[in-house]
């Protein structure tokens, strides 16, 4: 795919959704960090249901730590893998208080050093909370990048590197949100909705659907 085609793709996505946002609900960098950590292998809808009850009660490292692991589990038990997630969030809160005065760090290196925080989670926080250009490649972005040929790659790291290099600079800050929303609602896994896709004529996917 050439540069002009990529530019037109992102221009259209921006025109349709000028200020894309994450579907996770949060009101601080810490709330976002917890929500993203909880969202691994779970839907944003299920995470939001849990955090709507949790955050009014505890939304800082100190207040979540005060709940304890068992207390936290009561709020997040409807989310997949809640046992290990509760353990990681409690350890994360301890480290944030010990090393960062309870503040969420703003570098990838410091973020991935926290329990339960991988590169993808760190990239979401850097991009969404701190407005740094970063690309968190999940299953949706991996699929869209490969299917459209915007930035094909064999694994998530390869796709991340290519997107960071190939997405035109003016679109880089919000590209993560546009791609994830496109993958979630239009370029879906089983049968992409090509007939309803605003970049269908630019996409290089060979097996387009007609209905």
CSV table of C-alpha atoms in Angstrom, one decimal:
chain,number,residue,atom,x,y,z
A,1,UNK,CA,0.0,0.0,0.0
A,2,UNK,CA,1.4,3.4,-0.9
A,3,UNK,CA,1.6,6.5,1.2
A,4,UNK,CA,-1.2,8.5,-0.6
A,5,UNK,CA,-3.7,5.6,-0.1
A,6,UNK,CA,-2.8,5.4,3.7
A,7,UNK,CA,-3.2,9.2,4.0
A,8,UNK,CA,-6.7,9.1,2.4
A,9,UNK,CA,-7.7,6.2,4.6
A,10,UNK,CA,-6.9,8.1,7.8
A,11,UNK,CA,-8.3,11.3,6.4
A,12,UNK,CA,-11.7,9.6,5.9
A,13,UNK,CA,-11.6,8.0,9.4
A,14,UNK,CA,-10.8,11.4,10.9
A,15,UNK,CA,-13.6,13.1,9.0
A,16,UNK,CA,-16.1,10.6,10.3
A,17,UNK,CA,-14.8,10.7,13.9
A,18,UNK,CA,-12.6,13.8,14.5
A,19,UNK,CA,-12.0,13.1,18.2
A,20,UNK,CA,-12.0,9.3,18.7
A,21,UNK,CA,-12.1,8.1,22.3
A,22,UNK,CA,-11.5,4.8,24.1
A,23,UNK,CA,-14.8,3.0,25.1
A,24,UNK,CA,-13.4,2.3,28.6
A,25,UNK,CA,-14.8,4.8,31.1
A,26,UNK,CA,-12.2,6.6,33.3
A,27,UNK,CA,-11.6,10.1,34.8
A,28,UNK,CA,-7.9,9.9,35.7
A,29,UNK,CA,-4.7,8.2,34.4
A,30,UNK,CA,-4.9,5.7,37.3
A,31,UNK,CA,-8.5,4.8,36.5
A,32,UNK,CA,-7.5,4.2,32.9
A,33,UNK,CA,-4.5,2.1,33.9
A,34,UNK,CA,-6.7,-0.1,36.1
A,35,UNK,CA,-9.5,-0.4,33.4
A,36,UNK,CA,-7.0,-1.4,30.7
A,37,UNK,CA,-5.3,-3.9,33.0
A,38,UNK,CA,-8.8,-5.4,33.7
A,39,UNK,CA,-9.7,-5.4,30.0
A,40,UNK,CA,-7.3,-8.1,28.9
A,41,UNK,CA,-9.3,-11.0,27.3
A,42,UNK,CA,-12.5,-9.2,28.4
A,43,UNK,CA,-14.8,-6.7,26.7
A,44,UNK,CA,-14.8,-3.0,27.5
A,45,UNK,CA,-18.6,-3.3,28.3
A,46,UNK,CA,-17.8,-5.9,31.1
A,47,UNK,CA,-15.0,-3.8,32.5
A,48,UNK,CA,-17.2,-0.6,32.5
A,49,UNK,CA,-19.9,-2.5,34.4
A,50,UNK,CA,-17.4,-3.4,37.1
A,51,UNK,CA,-15.6,-0.1,37.4
A,52,UNK,CA,-18.8,1.9,37.6
A,53,UNK,CA,-19.2,0.2,41.0
A,54,UNK,CA,-15.5,0.1,41.9
A,55,UNK,CA,-14.3,3.6,41.1
A,56,UNK,CA,-16.9,5.5,43.2
A,57,UNK,CA,-15.6,3.5,46.2
A,58,UNK,CA,-11.9,3.2,45.4
A,59,UNK,CA,-10.1,5.0,42.5
A,60,UNK,CA,-6.6,5.7,43.8
A,61,UNK,CA,-3.7,3.3,44.6
A,62,UNK,CA,-4.2,3.8,48.4
A,63,UNK,CA,-8.0,3.2,48.4
A,64,UNK,CA,-7.8,0.1,46.2
A,65,UNK,CA,-5.0,-1.2,48.4
A,66,UNK,CA,-7.2,-0.6,51.4
A,67,UNK,CA,-9.9,-2.9,49.9
A,68,UNK,CA,-7.4,-5.8,49.8
A,69,UNK,CA,-7.3,-8.5,47.2
A,70,UNK,CA,-10.5,-10.2,48.4
A,71,UNK,CA,-12.3,-6.9,48.6
A,72,UNK,CA,-11.3,-6.0,45.1
A,73,UNK,CA,-12.4,-9.3,43.8
A,74,UNK,CA,-16.0,-8.6,44.9
A,75,UNK,CA,-16.1,-5.7,42.4
A,76,UNK,CA,-14.4,-7.4,39.5
A,77,UNK,CA,-15.6,-11.0,39.8
A,78,UNK,CA,-17.8,-10.6,36.7
A,79,UNK,CA,-14.6,-10.0,34.6
A,80,UNK,CA,-12.6,-12.9,33.1
A,81,UNK,CA,-9.4,-13.9,34.9
A,82,UNK,CA,-10.5,-11.8,37.9
A,83,UNK,CA,-8.4,-13.7,40.4
A,84,UNK,CA,-5.1,-13.0,38.7
A,85,UNK,CA,-6.2,-9.5,37.8
A,86,UNK,CA,-7.0,-8.7,41.4
A,87,UNK,CA,-3.6,-9.9,42.5
A,88,UNK,CA,-1.8,-7.8,39.9
A,89,UNK,CA,-3.8,-4.7,40.6
A,90,UNK,CA,-3.1,-4.9,44.3
A,91,UNK,CA,0.7,-5.4,43.6
A,92,UNK,CA,0.5,-2.5,41.0
A,93,UNK,CA,-1.0,-0.2,43.6
A,94,UNK,CA,1.8,-1.1,46.1
A,95,UNK,CA,4.5,-0.3,43.6
A,96,UNK,CA,2.8,2.9,42.5
A,97,UNK,CA,2.8,4.1,46.1
A,98,UNK,CA,6.4,2.9,46.8
A,99,UNK,CA,8.1,4.1,43.6
A,100,UNK,CA,5.9,6.8,42.1
A,101,UNK,CA,4.2,8.6,45.1
A,102,UNK,CA,0.9,7.1,43.8
A,103,UNK,CA,1.1,8.7,40.4
A,104,UNK,CA,1.0,6.8,37.1
A,105,UNK,CA,4.4,7.1,35.4
A,106,UNK,CA,4.7,8.5,31.9
A,107,UNK,CA,7.3,6.3,30.4
A,108,UNK,CA,6.8,2.9,28.8
A,109,UNK,CA,9.8,1.4,30.8
A,110,UNK,CA,8.3,2.4,34.1
A,111,UNK,CA,4.8,1.3,33.1
A,112,UNK,CA,5.8,-2.2,32.0
A,113,UNK,CA,7.7,-2.7,35.2
A,114,UNK,CA,4.3,-2.7,37.0
A,115,UNK,CA,2.6,-6.0,37.7
A,116,UNK,CA,-0.1,-6.9,35.1
A,117,UNK,CA,1.1,-4.2,32.7
A,118,UNK,CA,2.4,-5.3,29.3
A,119,UNK,CA,3.5,-3.3,26.4
A,120,UNK,CA,-0.1,-3.1,25.0
A,121,UNK,CA,-1.5,-1.7,28.2
A,122,UNK,CA,1.4,0.7,28.6
A,123,UNK,CA,0.8,2.0,25.0
A,124,UNK,CA,-2.9,2.6,25.7
A,125,UNK,CA,-2.1,4.6,28.8
A,126,UNK,CA,0.7,6.6,27.1
A,127,UNK,CA,-1.5,7.4,24.1
A,128,UNK,CA,-4.9,8.0,25.8
A,129,UNK,CA,-4.0,9.5,29.2
A,130,UNK,CA,-0.8,11.3,28.3
A,131,UNK,CA,-1.3,12.0,24.6
A,132,UNK,CA,2.0,10.4,23.5
A,133,UNK,CA,2.2,8.8,20.0
A,134,UNK,CA,1.9,5.1,20.7
A,135,UNK,CA,0.2,2.1,19.1
A,136,UNK,CA,-1.4,-0.5,21.2
A,137,UNK,CA,-1.9,-3.4,18.8
A,138,UNK,CA,-4.8,-5.7,20.0
A,139,UNK,CA,-6.6,-8.4,17.9
A,140,UNK,CA,-8.7,-5.7,16.1
A,141,UNK,CA,-5.8,-3.6,15.1
A,142,UNK,CA,-3.7,-6.6,14.1
A,143,UNK,CA,-6.6,-7.8,11.9
A,144,UNK,CA,-7.3,-4.5,10.3
A,145,UNK,CA,-3.6,-3.7,9.6
A,146,UNK,CA,-3.1,-7.1,7.9
A,147,UNK,CA,-6.5,-7.3,6.1
A,148,UNK,CA,-6.4,-3.8,4.6
A,149,UNK,CA,-2.6,-4.0,4.1
A,150,UNK,CA,-2.2,-0.7,5.9
A,151,UNK,CA,0.7,-2.3,7.9
A,152,UNK,CA,0.9,-6.0,7.5
A,153,UNK,CA,3.0,-8.0,9.9
A,154,UNK,CA,3.4,-11.6,11.3
A,155,UNK,CA,3.0,-10.6,14.9
A,156,UNK,CA,1.8,-7.7,17.1
A,157,UNK,CA,5.3,-6.2,17.5
A,158,UNK,CA,5.9,-6.1,13.8
A,159,UNK,CA,2.5,-4.5,13.2
A,160,UNK,CA,3.2,-1.9,15.9
A,161,UNK,CA,6.6,-1.0,14.4
A,162,UNK,CA,5.2,-0.7,10.9
A,163,UNK,CA,2.2,1.4,12.0
A,164,UNK,CA,4.5,3.8,13.9
A,165,UNK,CA,6.6,4.1,10.8
A,166,UNK,CA,3.9,4.2,8.1
A,167,UNK,CA,0.9,6.1,9.5
A,168,UNK,CA,1.3,9.7,8.4
A,169,UNK,CA,2.4,11.9,11.3
A,170,UNK,CA,-0.7,14.1,11.3
A,171,UNK,CA,-2.8,11.0,12.1
A,172,UNK,CA,-0.5,9.1,14.5
A,173,UNK,CA,-1.9,10.4,17.8
A,174,UNK,CA,-5.4,9.1,17.1
A,175,UNK,CA,-4.7,6.2,14.7
A,176,UNK,CA,-4.9,3.6,17.5
A,177,UNK,CA,-8.6,4.6,18.3
A,178,UNK,CA,-9.7,4.8,14.7
A,179,UNK,CA,-8.2,1.3,13.9
A,180,UNK,CA,-9.6,-0.4,17.0
A,181,UNK,CA,-13.1,1.1,16.4
A,182,UNK,CA,-13.0,0.1,12.7
A,183,UNK,CA,-12.1,-3.4,13.7
A,184,UNK,CA,-14.7,-3.6,16.4
A,185,UNK,CA,-17.7,-2.4,14.3
A,186,UNK,CA,-16.9,-2.6,10.6
A,187,UNK,CA,-13.9,-4.8,9.8
A,188,UNK,CA,-15.1,-7.5,12.1
A,189,UNK,CA,-13.4,-10.9,12.4
A,190,UNK,CA,-15.8,-13.4,10.8
A,191,UNK,CA,-17.4,-11.4,8.0
A,192,UNK,CA,-16.3,-7.8,7.5
A,193,UNK,CA,-19.0,-5.3,6.6
A,194,UNK,CA,-17.4,-4.2,3.4
A,195,UNK,CA,-20.5,-2.8,1.9
A,196,UNK,CA,-20.8,-0.4,4.9
A,197,UNK,CA,-17.1,0.5,5.0
A,198,UNK,CA,-16.0,4.0,4.2
A,199,UNK,CA,-12.5,2.9,3.1
A,200,UNK,CA,-13.7,-0.1,1.1
A,201,UNK,CA,-12.4,1.3,-2.2
A,202,UNK,CA,-8.9,1.9,-0.7
A,203,UNK,CA,-8.6,-1.4,1.2
A,204,UNK,CA,-6.5,-4.1,-0.4
A,205,UNK,CA,-8.4,-7.1,1.1
A,206,UNK,CA,-9.0,-9.5,-1.8
A,207,UNK,CA,-12.1,-11.4,-0.4
A,208,UNK,CA,-14.5,-8.5,0.1
A,209,UNK,CA,-18.1,-9.2,1.2
A,210,UNK,CA,-20.9,-7.7,-0.9
A,211,UNK,CA,-23.7,-7.6,1.7
